[in-house]
Amino acid sequence: MSLASIFRRIIIAANQSSSYMKSRSLLYHDIHSDNCYTDMSTSLDMFIKHINVIREMGFNIVSDITREEGQIQLTFDDGFLGIYDNIKIINELDVPVKLFIITSYIGKPSHLDKSQLLELSNNPLITIGSHTDSHKRLSNLDNEDVLNELICSKEILESLLGVNVNDLCYPEGKFDKRVIRFAKDVGYINQYSLIPGPFSSELFKNVRRRSLVQSANKKEFRSILNGGDDILERWYMK
């Protein structure tokens, strides 16, 4: 483990509160058992431990957060194949999951293809959101390219799946006020960042916080649910 990871865990553990029950959105990239498609993936064993911790602490796992306290949302970025491979476990655990898809990656190695994505979308536990078309850092693009990334992804997903796609997460978590405005105009109701903190505490209008948990062991994961990573907001913002 790197020194930065060790320092992060110490900071999170030191700033948790045992009475903290704020609703929050959690960020993963994939889960794996036999086949691992990305080094950002969480082992199935650890993912199950995370689910058990959530429930032991009295949280409900929901598709969309509607209350300031007591709810947890699970999100997965990029559209890797591990969710499809392990959908039986998702069903057995009965946990809603929101998948953010990079539309130009559909059908590429290690990623969901069209038929797999459609199959997952028909599962009542799965909600699909956009991760843009090509995963370019939006804050670095000119206005026309930002709009193309946002519109193209939304249109592809809605045409393929036959559902409204109202959620967006920013590639690399990077955004600015211009990106927020364009995404809202295109029709994205919730925009997800990588800034930790309570879900109800909006950074800007329509911008949601998420806590990165994919590499967290049980102790660190519990600390995050207790608000331990909220103090890292300034670091992430910088």
PDB file of C-alpha atoms in Angstrom:
ATOM      1  CA  MET A   1       0.000   0.000   0.000  1.00  0.00           C
ATOM      2  CA  SER A   2       1.302   3.464  -0.882  1.00  0.00           C
ATOM      3  CA  LEU A   3       2.065   6.116   1.732  1.00  0.00           C
ATOM      4  CA  ALA A   4      -0.763   8.233   0.297  1.00  0.00           C
ATOM      5  CA  SER A   5      -3.249   5.390   0.844  1.00  0.00           C
ATOM      6  CA  ILE A   6      -2.019   4.831   4.399  1.00  0.00           C
ATOM      7  CA  PHE A   7      -2.281   8.551   5.163  1.00  0.00           C
ATOM      8  CA  ARG A   8      -5.794   8.650   3.640  1.00  0.00           C
ATOM      9  CA  ARG A   9      -6.955   5.782   5.860  1.00  0.00           C
ATOM     10  CA  ILE A  10      -5.541   7.450   8.977  1.00  0.00           C
ATOM     11  CA  ILE A  11      -7.306  10.738   8.154  1.00  0.00           C
ATOM     12  CA  ILE A  12     -10.620   8.980   7.453  1.00  0.00           C
ATOM     13  CA  ALA A  13     -10.469   6.947  10.672  1.00  0.00           C
ATOM     14  CA  ALA A  14      -9.644  10.038  12.734  1.00  0.00           C
ATOM     15  CA  ASN A  15     -12.578  12.060  11.424  1.00  0.00           C
ATOM     16  CA  GLN A  16     -15.440   9.590  11.605  1.00  0.00           C
ATOM     17  CA  SER A  17     -18.456   9.983  13.878  1.00  0.00           C
ATOM     18  CA  SER A  18     -20.196   6.931  15.348  1.00  0.00           C
ATOM     19  CA  SER A  19     -23.564   8.738  15.315  1.00  0.00           C
ATOM     20  CA  TYR A  20     -23.285   9.676  11.645  1.00  0.00           C
ATOM     21  CA  MET A  21     -26.123   8.327   9.450  1.00  0.00           C
ATOM     22  CA  LYS A  22     -26.129  10.737   6.500  1.00  0.00           C
ATOM     23  CA  SER A  23     -27.213   9.261   3.179  1.00  0.00           C
ATOM     24  CA  ARG A  24     -24.408   8.967   0.669  1.00  0.00           C
ATOM     25  CA  SER A  25     -23.537   7.659  -2.774  1.00  0.00           C
ATOM     26  CA  LEU A  26     -20.653   5.186  -3.070  1.00  0.00           C
ATOM     27  CA  LEU A  27     -18.329   4.731  -6.040  1.00  0.00           C
ATOM     28  CA  TYR A  28     -17.003   1.445  -7.420  1.00  0.00           C
ATOM     29  CA  HIS A  29     -15.734   0.528 -10.881  1.00  0.00           C
ATOM     30  CA  ASP A  30     -16.351  -3.217 -11.026  1.00  0.00           C
ATOM     31  CA  ILE A  31     -16.562  -6.436  -9.019  1.00  0.00           C
ATOM     32  CA  HIS A  32     -14.806  -9.704  -9.769  1.00  0.00           C
ATOM     33  CA  SER A  33     -14.599 -13.345  -8.788  1.00  0.00           C
ATOM     34  CA  ASP A  34     -12.613 -15.411 -11.325  1.00  0.00           C
ATOM     35  CA  ASN A  35     -12.163 -12.814 -14.067  1.00  0.00           C
ATOM     36  CA  CYS A  36     -10.873  -9.338 -13.198  1.00  0.00           C
ATOM     37  CA  TYR A  37     -11.310  -6.771 -15.984  1.00  0.00           C
ATOM     38  CA  THR A  38      -9.665  -3.739 -14.349  1.00  0.00           C
ATOM     39  CA  ASP A  39      -7.239  -3.001 -11.519  1.00  0.00           C
ATOM     40  CA  MET A  40      -9.977  -0.758 -10.109  1.00  0.00           C
ATOM     41  CA  SER A  41     -12.202  -3.767  -9.459  1.00  0.00           C
ATOM     42  CA  THR A  42     -13.363  -4.873  -6.004  1.00  0.00           C
ATOM     43  CA  SER A  43     -13.248  -8.562  -5.121  1.00  0.00           C
ATOM     44  CA  LEU A  44     -16.630 -10.190  -4.719  1.00  0.00           C
ATOM     45  CA  ASP A  45     -15.703 -11.234  -1.181  1.00  0.00           C
ATOM     46  CA  MET A  46     -14.934  -7.639  -0.175  1.00  0.00           C
ATOM     47  CA  PHE A  47     -18.035  -6.311  -1.926  1.00  0.00           C
ATOM     48  CA  ILE A  48     -20.217  -8.712   0.068  1.00  0.00           C
ATOM     49  CA  LYS A  49     -18.475  -7.546   3.257  1.00  0.00           C
ATOM     50  CA  HIS A  50     -19.292  -3.953   2.294  1.00  0.00           C
ATOM     51  CA  ILE A  51     -22.973  -4.828   1.829  1.00  0.00           C
ATOM     52  CA  ASN A  52     -23.029  -6.554   5.211  1.00  0.00           C
ATOM     53  CA  VAL A  53     -21.456  -3.505   6.900  1.00  0.00           C
ATOM     54  CA  ILE A  54     -24.030  -1.192   5.294  1.00  0.00           C
ATOM     55  CA  ARG A  55     -26.894  -3.282   6.610  1.00  0.00           C
ATOM     56  CA  GLU A  56     -25.330  -3.894  10.028  1.00  0.00           C
ATOM     57  CA  MET A  57     -25.068  -0.119  10.474  1.00  0.00           C
ATOM     58  CA  GLY A  58     -28.779   0.289   9.752  1.00  0.00           C
ATOM     59  CA  PHE A  59     -28.631   1.833   6.270  1.00  0.00           C
ATOM     60  CA  ASN A  60     -30.994   0.926   3.436  1.00  0.00           C
ATOM     61  CA  ILE A  61     -29.519   0.401  -0.036  1.00  0.00           C
ATOM     62  CA  VAL A  62     -31.625   2.264  -2.582  1.00  0.00           C
ATOM     63  CA  SER A  63     -31.600   3.022  -6.298  1.00  0.00           C
ATOM     64  CA  ASP A  64     -32.092   6.758  -5.748  1.00  0.00           C
ATOM     65  CA  ILE A  65     -31.600   8.621  -2.483  1.00  0.00           C
ATOM     66  CA  THR A  66     -34.716  10.397  -1.244  1.00  0.00           C
ATOM     67  CA  ARG A  67     -33.845  11.061   2.410  1.00  0.00           C
ATOM     68  CA  GLU A  68     -31.049  12.961   4.147  1.00  0.00           C
ATOM     69  CA  GLU A  69     -30.292  10.053   6.456  1.00  0.00           C
ATOM     70  CA  GLY A  70     -30.210   6.271   6.397  1.00  0.00           C
ATOM     71  CA  GLN A  71     -29.811   5.554   2.676  1.00  0.00           C
ATOM     72  CA  ILE A  72     -26.882   4.293   0.589  1.00  0.00           C
ATOM     73  CA  GLN A  73     -26.603   4.310  -3.194  1.00  0.00           C
ATOM     74  CA  LEU A  74     -24.167   2.050  -5.069  1.00  0.00           C
ATOM     75  CA  THR A  75     -22.700   3.347  -8.347  1.00  0.00           C
ATOM     76  CA  PHE A  76     -20.298   1.734 -10.826  1.00  0.00           C
ATOM     77  CA  ASP A  77     -18.374   3.704 -13.457  1.00  0.00           C
ATOM     78  CA  ASP A  78     -17.225   2.758 -16.984  1.00  0.00           C
ATOM     79  CA  GLY A  79     -19.357  -0.323 -17.764  1.00  0.00           C
ATOM     80  CA  PHE A  80     -16.960  -3.205 -17.130  1.00  0.00           C
ATOM     81  CA  LEU A  81     -18.057  -6.838 -17.540  1.00  0.00           C
ATOM     82  CA  GLY A  82     -17.754  -7.866 -13.889  1.00  0.00           C
ATOM     83  CA  ILE A  83     -21.253  -6.673 -13.015  1.00  0.00           C
ATOM     84  CA  TYR A  84     -22.690  -8.849 -15.796  1.00  0.00           C
ATOM     85  CA  ASP A  85     -20.588 -11.864 -14.790  1.00  0.00           C
ATOM     86  CA  ASN A  86     -21.718 -11.534 -11.171  1.00  0.00           C
ATOM     87  CA  ILE A  87     -25.305 -10.389 -11.611  1.00  0.00           C
ATOM     88  CA  LYS A  88     -26.470 -13.519  -9.767  1.00  0.00           C
ATOM     89  CA  ILE A  89     -24.818 -12.184  -6.614  1.00  0.00           C
ATOM     90  CA  ILE A  90     -26.371  -8.731  -7.121  1.00  0.00           C
ATOM     91  CA  ASN A  91     -29.772 -10.417  -7.375  1.00  0.00           C
ATOM     92  CA  GLU A  92     -29.164 -12.617  -4.330  1.00  0.00           C
ATOM     93  CA  LEU A  93     -28.016  -9.648  -2.252  1.00  0.00           C
ATOM     94  CA  ASP A  94     -31.008  -7.663  -3.586  1.00  0.00           C
ATOM     95  CA  VAL A  95     -28.973  -4.482  -3.989  1.00  0.00           C
ATOM     96  CA  PRO A  96     -29.910  -1.727  -6.477  1.00  0.00           C
ATOM     97  CA  VAL A  97     -26.983  -0.583  -8.612  1.00  0.00           C
ATOM     98  CA  LYS A  98     -26.502   2.439 -10.880  1.00  0.00           C
ATOM     99  CA  LEU A  99     -24.177   1.858 -13.846  1.00  0.00           C
ATOM    100  CA  PHE A 100     -22.530   4.822 -15.579  1.00  0.00           C
ATOM    101  CA  ILE A 101     -21.711   3.823 -19.166  1.00  0.00           C
ATOM    102  CA  ILE A 102     -19.115   5.235 -21.583  1.00  0.00           C
ATOM    103  CA  THR A 103     -21.013   4.773 -24.812  1.00  0.00           C
ATOM    104  CA  SER A 104     -17.999   4.559 -27.159  1.00  0.00           C
ATOM    105  CA  TYR A 105     -16.657   1.716 -24.969  1.00  0.00           C
ATOM    106  CA  ILE A 106     -19.750  -0.475 -25.467  1.00  0.00           C
ATOM    107  CA  GLY A 107     -18.602  -3.761 -26.988  1.00  0.00           C
ATOM    108  CA  LYS A 108     -14.908  -3.120 -26.416  1.00  0.00           C
ATOM    109  CA  PRO A 109     -12.773  -5.742 -24.600  1.00  0.00           C
ATOM    110  CA  SER A 110     -13.578  -5.995 -20.874  1.00  0.00           C
ATOM    111  CA  HIS A 111     -16.709  -3.860 -21.327  1.00  0.00           C
ATOM    112  CA  LEU A 112     -20.398  -4.614 -21.728  1.00  0.00           C
ATOM    113  CA  ASP A 113     -21.735  -5.102 -25.245  1.00  0.00           C
ATOM    114  CA  LYS A 114     -25.162  -3.928 -26.409  1.00  0.00           C
ATOM    115  CA  SER A 115     -27.026  -7.148 -25.620  1.00  0.00           C
ATOM    116  CA  GLN A 116     -25.477  -7.424 -22.149  1.00  0.00           C
ATOM    117  CA  LEU A 117     -26.261  -3.800 -21.377  1.00  0.00           C
ATOM    118  CA  LEU A 118     -29.855  -4.239 -22.537  1.00  0.00           C
ATOM    119  CA  GLU A 119     -30.193  -7.371 -20.399  1.00  0.00           C
ATOM    120  CA  LEU A 120     -28.907  -5.525 -17.347  1.00  0.00           C
ATOM    121  CA  SER A 121     -31.174  -2.548 -18.031  1.00  0.00           C
ATOM    122  CA  ASN A 122     -34.189  -4.881 -17.946  1.00  0.00           C
ATOM    123  CA  ASN A 123     -33.198  -5.996 -14.443  1.00  0.00           C
ATOM    124  CA  PRO A 124     -35.264  -3.960 -11.928  1.00  0.00           C
ATOM    125  CA  LEU A 125     -32.193  -3.615  -9.695  1.00  0.00           C
ATOM    126  CA  ILE A 126     -30.130  -1.888 -12.401  1.00  0.00           C
ATOM    127  CA  THR A 127     -30.331   1.779 -13.450  1.00  0.00           C
ATOM    128  CA  ILE A 128     -28.261   3.153 -16.310  1.00  0.00           C
ATOM    129  CA  GLY A 129     -26.610   6.576 -16.399  1.00  0.00           C
ATOM    130  CA  SER A 130     -24.151   8.327 -18.717  1.00  0.00           C
ATOM    131  CA  HIS A 131     -20.391   8.579 -18.290  1.00  0.00           C
ATOM    132  CA  THR A 132     -20.217  10.596 -21.550  1.00  0.00           C
ATOM    133  CA  ASP A 133     -19.396   9.202 -24.981  1.00  0.00           C
ATOM    134  CA  SER A 134     -15.597   8.962 -24.906  1.00  0.00           C
ATOM    135  CA  HIS A 135     -14.580   9.674 -21.286  1.00  0.00           C
ATOM    136  CA  LYS A 136     -12.699  12.859 -22.144  1.00  0.00           C
ATOM    137  CA  ARG A 137     -12.178  15.353 -19.328  1.00  0.00           C
ATOM    138  CA  LEU A 138     -15.099  17.720 -19.900  1.00  0.00           C
ATOM    139  CA  SER A 139     -13.508  20.754 -18.284  1.00  0.00           C
ATOM    140  CA  ASN A 140     -10.739  20.645 -20.922  1.00  0.00           C
ATOM    141  CA  LEU A 141     -13.079  20.666 -23.932  1.00  0.00           C
ATOM    142  CA  ASP A 142     -14.575  23.561 -25.855  1.00  0.00           C
ATOM    143  CA  ASN A 143     -18.321  24.176 -25.715  1.00  0.00           C
ATOM    144  CA  GLU A 144     -19.174  22.222 -28.864  1.00  0.00           C
ATOM    145  CA  ASP A 145     -17.230  19.143 -27.783  1.00  0.00           C
ATOM    146  CA  VAL A 146     -18.742  19.194 -24.279  1.00  0.00           C
ATOM    147  CA  LEU A 147     -22.237  19.244 -25.764  1.00  0.00           C
ATOM    148  CA  ASN A 148     -21.368  16.458 -28.209  1.00  0.00           C
ATOM    149  CA  GLU A 149     -20.103  14.260 -25.357  1.00  0.00           C
ATOM    150  CA  LEU A 150     -23.253  14.853 -23.313  1.00  0.00           C
ATOM    151  CA  ILE A 151     -25.847  14.657 -26.074  1.00  0.00           C
ATOM    152  CA  CYS A 152     -24.353  11.736 -27.999  1.00  0.00           C
ATOM    153  CA  SER A 153     -24.111   9.520 -24.916  1.00  0.00           C
ATOM    154  CA  LYS A 154     -27.654  10.312 -23.795  1.00  0.00           C
ATOM    155  CA  GLU A 155     -29.140   9.671 -27.241  1.00  0.00           C
ATOM    156  CA  ILE A 156     -27.282   6.366 -27.726  1.00  0.00           C
ATOM    157  CA  LEU A 157     -28.325   4.998 -24.337  1.00  0.00           C
ATOM    158  CA  GLU A 158     -31.944   6.108 -24.604  1.00  0.00           C
ATOM    159  CA  SER A 159     -32.256   4.696 -28.128  1.00  0.00           C
ATOM    160  CA  LEU A 160     -30.674   1.371 -27.165  1.00  0.00           C
ATOM    161  CA  LEU A 161     -32.447   0.877 -23.854  1.00  0.00           C
ATOM    162  CA  GLY A 162     -35.779   2.640 -24.376  1.00  0.00           C
ATOM    163  CA  VAL A 163     -35.515   4.494 -21.052  1.00  0.00           C
ATOM    164  CA  ASN A 164     -34.866   8.069 -19.972  1.00  0.00           C
ATOM    165  CA  VAL A 165     -31.244   8.645 -18.959  1.00  0.00           C
ATOM    166  CA  ASN A 166     -31.230  11.415 -16.383  1.00  0.00           C
ATOM    167  CA  ASP A 167     -27.963  10.785 -14.517  1.00  0.00           C
ATOM    168  CA  LEU A 168     -24.414  11.743 -15.493  1.00  0.00           C
ATOM    169  CA  CYS A 169     -21.062  11.235 -13.826  1.00  0.00           C
ATOM    170  CA  TYR A 170     -18.091  13.323 -14.885  1.00  0.00           C
ATOM    171  CA  PRO A 171     -15.040  11.562 -16.390  1.00  0.00           C
ATOM    172  CA  GLU A 172     -12.187  11.659 -13.862  1.00  0.00           C
ATOM    173  CA  GLY A 173     -14.586  13.624 -11.649  1.00  0.00           C
ATOM    174  CA  LYS A 174     -13.557  16.851 -13.407  1.00  0.00           C
ATOM    175  CA  PHE A 175     -16.110  19.597 -14.060  1.00  0.00           C
ATOM    176  CA  ASP A 176     -16.692  23.337 -14.003  1.00  0.00           C
ATOM    177  CA  LYS A 177     -19.730  25.618 -13.862  1.00  0.00           C
ATOM    178  CA  ARG A 178     -19.990  25.584 -17.651  1.00  0.00           C
ATOM    179  CA  VAL A 179     -20.193  21.767 -17.701  1.00  0.00           C
ATOM    180  CA  ILE A 180     -22.857  21.834 -14.980  1.00  0.00           C
ATOM    181  CA  ARG A 181     -24.954  24.282 -16.988  1.00  0.00           C
ATOM    182  CA  PHE A 182     -24.653  22.382 -20.265  1.00  0.00           C
ATOM    183  CA  ALA A 183     -25.473  19.038 -18.627  1.00  0.00           C
ATOM    184  CA  LYS A 184     -28.557  20.508 -16.978  1.00  0.00           C
ATOM    185  CA  ASP A 185     -29.702  21.995 -20.296  1.00  0.00           C
ATOM    186  CA  VAL A 186     -29.235  18.619 -22.034  1.00  0.00           C
ATOM    187  CA  GLY A 187     -31.472  16.970 -19.427  1.00  0.00           C
ATOM    188  CA  TYR A 188     -29.228  15.428 -16.785  1.00  0.00           C
ATOM    189  CA  ILE A 189     -31.031  15.876 -13.471  1.00  0.00           C
ATOM    190  CA  ASN A 190     -28.314  14.440 -11.217  1.00  0.00           C
ATOM    191  CA  GLN A 191     -24.639  15.015 -11.954  1.00  0.00           C
ATOM    192  CA  TYR A 192     -22.172  12.926  -9.945  1.00  0.00           C
ATOM    193  CA  SER A 193     -18.730  14.086  -8.885  1.00  0.00           C
ATOM    194  CA  LEU A 194     -15.862  12.446  -6.972  1.00  0.00           C
ATOM    195  CA  ILE A 195     -16.145  14.868  -4.061  1.00  0.00           C
ATOM    196  CA  PRO A 196     -16.993  12.998  -0.830  1.00  0.00           C
ATOM    197  CA  GLY A 197     -19.705  14.018   1.577  1.00  0.00           C
ATOM    198  CA  PRO A 198     -23.418  13.646   2.354  1.00  0.00           C
ATOM    199  CA  PHE A 199     -25.632  13.231  -0.708  1.00  0.00           C
ATOM    200  CA  SER A 200     -27.962  16.024   0.425  1.00  0.00           C
ATOM    201  CA  SER A 201     -25.088  18.519   0.649  1.00  0.00           C
ATOM    202  CA  GLU A 202     -24.934  19.713  -2.966  1.00  0.00           C
ATOM    203  CA  LEU A 203     -21.639  21.172  -4.169  1.00  0.00           C
ATOM    204  CA  PHE A 204     -23.527  23.172  -6.773  1.00  0.00           C
ATOM    205  CA  LYS A 205     -27.100  22.908  -8.001  1.00  0.00           C
ATOM    206  CA  ASN A 206     -27.635  19.366  -9.373  1.00  0.00           C
ATOM    207  CA  VAL A 207     -24.088  18.192  -8.487  1.00  0.00           C
ATOM    208  CA  ARG A 208     -23.954  15.170  -6.165  1.00  0.00           C
ATOM    209  CA  ARG A 209     -21.146  13.941  -3.951  1.00  0.00           C
ATOM    210  CA  ARG A 210     -19.745  10.390  -4.001  1.00  0.00           C
ATOM    211  CA  SER A 211     -17.341   8.491  -1.785  1.00  0.00           C
ATOM    212  CA  LEU A 212     -14.694   6.279  -3.415  1.00  0.00           C
ATOM    213  CA  VAL A 213     -14.810   2.915  -1.629  1.00  0.00           C
ATOM    214  CA  GLN A 214     -13.603   0.320  -4.140  1.00  0.00           C
ATOM    215  CA  SER A 215     -10.290  -0.309  -2.320  1.00  0.00           C
ATOM    216  CA  ALA A 216     -11.571   0.112   1.237  1.00  0.00           C
ATOM    217  CA  ASN A 217     -11.201  -2.707   3.744  1.00  0.00           C
ATOM    218  CA  LYS A 218     -13.998  -3.255   6.278  1.00  0.00           C
ATOM    219  CA  LYS A 219     -12.558  -0.833   8.821  1.00  0.00           C
ATOM    220  CA  GLU A 220     -12.009   1.974   6.324  1.00  0.00           C
ATOM    221  CA  PHE A 221     -15.395   1.322   4.713  1.00  0.00           C
ATOM    222  CA  ARG A 222     -17.156   1.663   8.065  1.00  0.00           C
ATOM    223  CA  SER A 223     -15.243   4.896   8.719  1.00  0.00           C
ATOM    224  CA  ILE A 224     -16.408   6.297   5.357  1.00  0.00           C
ATOM    225  CA  LEU A 225     -20.042   5.503   6.160  1.00  0.00           C
ATOM    226  CA  ASN A 226     -19.466   7.345   9.438  1.00  0.00           C
ATOM    227  CA  GLY A 227     -18.412  10.445   7.501  1.00  0.00           C
ATOM    228  CA  GLY A 228     -14.660  10.023   7.875  1.00  0.00           C
ATOM    229  CA  ASP A 229     -13.845  11.031   4.306  1.00  0.00           C
ATOM    230  CA  ASP A 230     -15.881  14.264   4.397  1.00  0.00           C
ATOM    231  CA  ILE A 231     -12.756  16.113   5.500  1.00  0.00           C
ATOM    232  CA  LEU A 232     -11.103  15.250   2.160  1.00  0.00           C
ATOM    233  CA  GLU A 233     -13.443  17.585   0.246  1.00  0.00           C
ATOM    234  CA  ARG A 234     -10.870  20.376  -0.098  1.00  0.00           C
ATOM    235  CA  TRP A 235      -8.213  17.941  -1.315  1.00  0.00           C
ATOM    236  CA  TYR A 236     -10.545  16.521  -3.981  1.00  0.00           C
ATOM    237  CA  MET A 237     -11.739  19.987  -4.998  1.00  0.00           C
ATOM    238  CA  LYS A 238      -8.143  21.117  -5.468  1.00  0.00           C
TER     239      LYS A 238
END
